[in-house]
């Protein structure tokens, strides 16, 4: 006990490594066993051979009562004995009362105060932790600058390689061409849509024309029939066909059965052709009328096949038979 | 004078002059050769085609290494594998093809042609027929299934040596940016995420847009509502002491209110940093990071969006993970676009960066000074040589990068896939 005085004088007047001086002339004690946290004669754990504190275990957050007694004053590493307190606050208070009975009131009071404060802290921490878990938000650290810069550079290069607008244009035109927008698309201007349709037919006919060329060179009957069906049935065959018809008929009367099959085929076709000729003629007249009203240009170049065919007769306008059910161009123009 | 070695001229001025001279001479010989070649090739276009076919430039896309899909069952289920889905399909078909030639010869050609045309889906040959089908279900206007002359390309490395037999062209570069055919998802993937893949075409998506806690990006979040039709923006709890609703709670609330997605906008110093998309009710959660968010008003020549349902273009999603992301984006927008609105939303995936763009388009005649549109193989598109599409950019543009896919909602539910920085290093 006498040594306490000496210790205090040294600590207070000369040097204490735990002392922390602040403005406003307040001294704090950084010693971990200090009950109050202030540097006082009564609060100093070094200058009191009988001392008690409450401390929390850092891992489990349990509260322990640390008691320092005179009997162990000569064994500094065994100064404090650690007593676990009940998690129940009132029971813990009773435990303190029980353990620190007959001790100076200051220490008992300060220990109880510290107990109160530490339980409050514990409760608050638990509440925060639950809130964090409920929110489920995690701390995401910022990306390392090296990686951030690398990604930015790569993004620029990827954008350059992507050519996004070209890809978009290509995809949209592909959809238009493939007919994904339907028969009369709402997102296209009529002229443009007509162009597309014409372009498609031209490309399709281009494919067929190749076959037809081969057919004519080989002079295959089947190919000739094919070409007549697919093409300018109404108009371009009129004169040529009538001539052929009469010629063929005469031949048929004159000669034998070899040409009979050909003639029959021609006759059948000429009949269908003549019927469609009339409808074709009507259509062309209608078309001419509407066109004169609207003053629009006709499609520029008819395919080369038909030119060859109508080289004999006067120039005719050509109508194409559609492969699938569709309103003819005429009506679209009017609408 | 120039001397023996032009680099060893001591006089700096003279050295520079000499360098300029030699450079000029070299460049002029190159130029002459180029023009000579051009004139020569203008007369014989086959030479140009042959030269271009031989000198295909090596791109990062063409150098991509794919993982081996060992057992198809194991491969199709997981997301981490870098497997070209279309390539896998193509290989299967080719294996079938190879079995056919063992039989009688005349049947060879029939079998080969059929099998080739099925996966390649060469829609270019008969657009009319396919067009009729598409009229019936306009849902397919977003799917490029019939539009693909550029489909079913594969990495040249993994291809078997007898490549020439197949009809479809194999150019790896075109595959990288090809329009994703969403029909080619592996079945195992569909089985794992049924709600995401088997979308009811009648259900219109309902999106709940919100931000992270304590965020200030209210205007950007409003922009997102204009982006997704059928969406609403709800602010997060503002007051310091009030109850903060968690993401899980928001999702359960949204699911009860018949929402289909929850979109959360993350912030970093007043700029959008990330996008978290939750597929309700308890579906996978996708975390994207945003870079280069540019608002519409800052784009030159921008337009103002209307509330027509936009069309969707999804490019370059090739792996199972990519297809998952593509289906997510598809599900965010109404299935039937209003084409009279002429608006298109594009999500273009290039080297794992998903570029988001929004345009208003118009089909117009090609001006005299313009070139015609080229297909992905480099050849002009037939039938539409005189057509160009004009694009006016609307609304925000940004770049997304997928960082994480959670099985449920939030990190605690486990990760389907996670982005790792180390994986981007290419070590040979």
Tab-separated table of N, CA and C in Angstrom, chain A residues 176 179 181-188 190 193 197 326-328 331-335, chain B residues 135 339:
chain	number	residue	atom	x	y	z
A	176	UNK	N	-35.146	-6.643	-92.803
A	176	UNK	CA	-36.055	-6.114	-93.822
A	176	UNK	C	-36.084	-7.032	-95.022
A	179	UNK	N	-37.863	-10.331	-94.647
A	179	UNK	CA	-39.304	-10.285	-94.469
A	179	UNK	C	-39.757	-10.448	-93.042
A	181	UNK	N	-40.351	-8.172	-91.075
A	181	UNK	CA	-41.290	-7.104	-90.754
A	181	UNK	C	-42.644	-7.298	-91.408
A	182	UNK	N	-42.775	-8.368	-92.150
A	182	UNK	CA	-44.092	-8.648	-92.706
A	182	UNK	C	-44.226	-8.192	-94.136
A	183	UNK	N	-45.445	-8.275	-94.603
A	183	UNK	CA	-45.713	-8.013	-96.003
A	183	UNK	C	-45.674	-6.522	-96.315
A	184	UNK	N	-46.323	-5.757	-95.487
A	184	UNK	CA	-46.322	-4.306	-95.690
A	184	UNK	C	-45.807	-3.670	-94.415
A	185	UNK	N	-44.517	-3.545	-94.332
A	185	UNK	CA	-43.961	-3.101	-93.049
A	185	UNK	C	-44.254	-1.629	-92.779
A	186	UNK	N	-44.455	-1.369	-91.503
A	186	UNK	CA	-44.820	-0.014	-91.090
A	186	UNK	C	-43.607	0.876	-90.916
A	187	UNK	N	-42.440	0.242	-90.854
A	187	UNK	CA	-41.271	1.060	-90.553
A	187	UNK	C	-40.476	1.417	-91.800
A	188	UNK	N	-41.050	1.159	-92.974
A	188	UNK	CA	-40.328	1.445	-94.208
A	188	UNK	C	-41.160	2.375	-95.078
A	190	UNK	N	-42.603	3.550	-98.631
A	190	UNK	CA	-43.105	2.667	-99.694
A	190	UNK	C	-42.108	2.509	-100.820
A	193	UNK	N	-39.425	0.199	-99.832
A	193	UNK	CA	-39.892	-1.194	-99.751
A	193	UNK	C	-40.025	-1.780	-101.148
A	197	UNK	N	-38.155	-5.040	-102.670
A	197	UNK	CA	-38.841	-6.160	-103.306
A	197	UNK	C	-38.288	-6.406	-104.701
A	326	UNK	N	-50.026	-12.351	-102.846
A	326	UNK	CA	-49.629	-10.981	-102.478
A	326	UNK	C	-50.476	-10.042	-103.295
A	327	UNK	N	-50.785	-8.914	-102.758
A	327	UNK	CA	-51.509	-7.920	-103.554
A	327	UNK	C	-50.594	-7.434	-104.662
A	328	UNK	N	-51.094	-7.299	-105.870
A	328	UNK	CA	-50.234	-6.836	-106.965
A	328	UNK	C	-49.818	-5.390	-106.724
A	331	UNK	N	-52.240	-2.128	-106.875
A	331	UNK	CA	-53.083	-1.660	-105.764
A	331	UNK	C	-52.254	-0.919	-104.734
A	332	UNK	N	-51.068	-1.363	-104.551
A	332	UNK	CA	-50.226	-0.673	-103.567
A	332	UNK	C	-49.990	0.758	-103.982
A	333	UNK	N	-49.770	0.931	-105.281
A	333	UNK	CA	-49.498	2.279	-105.766
A	333	UNK	C	-50.683	3.178	-105.493
A	334	UNK	N	-51.874	2.659	-105.786
A	334	UNK	CA	-53.083	3.463	-105.621
A	334	UNK	C	-53.250	3.838	-104.152
A	335	UNK	N	-53.085	2.829	-103.314
A	335	UNK	CA	-53.268	3.079	-101.878
A	335	UNK	C	-52.206	4.081	-101.391
B	135	UNK	N	-43.875	-13.744	-90.251
B	135	UNK	CA	-45.040	-12.882	-90.100
B	135	UNK	C	-45.928	-13.392	-89.001
B	339	UNK	N	-42.942	-1.844	-84.484
B	339	UNK	CA	-41.969	-1.450	-85.505
B	339	UNK	C	-42.285	-0.094	-86.105
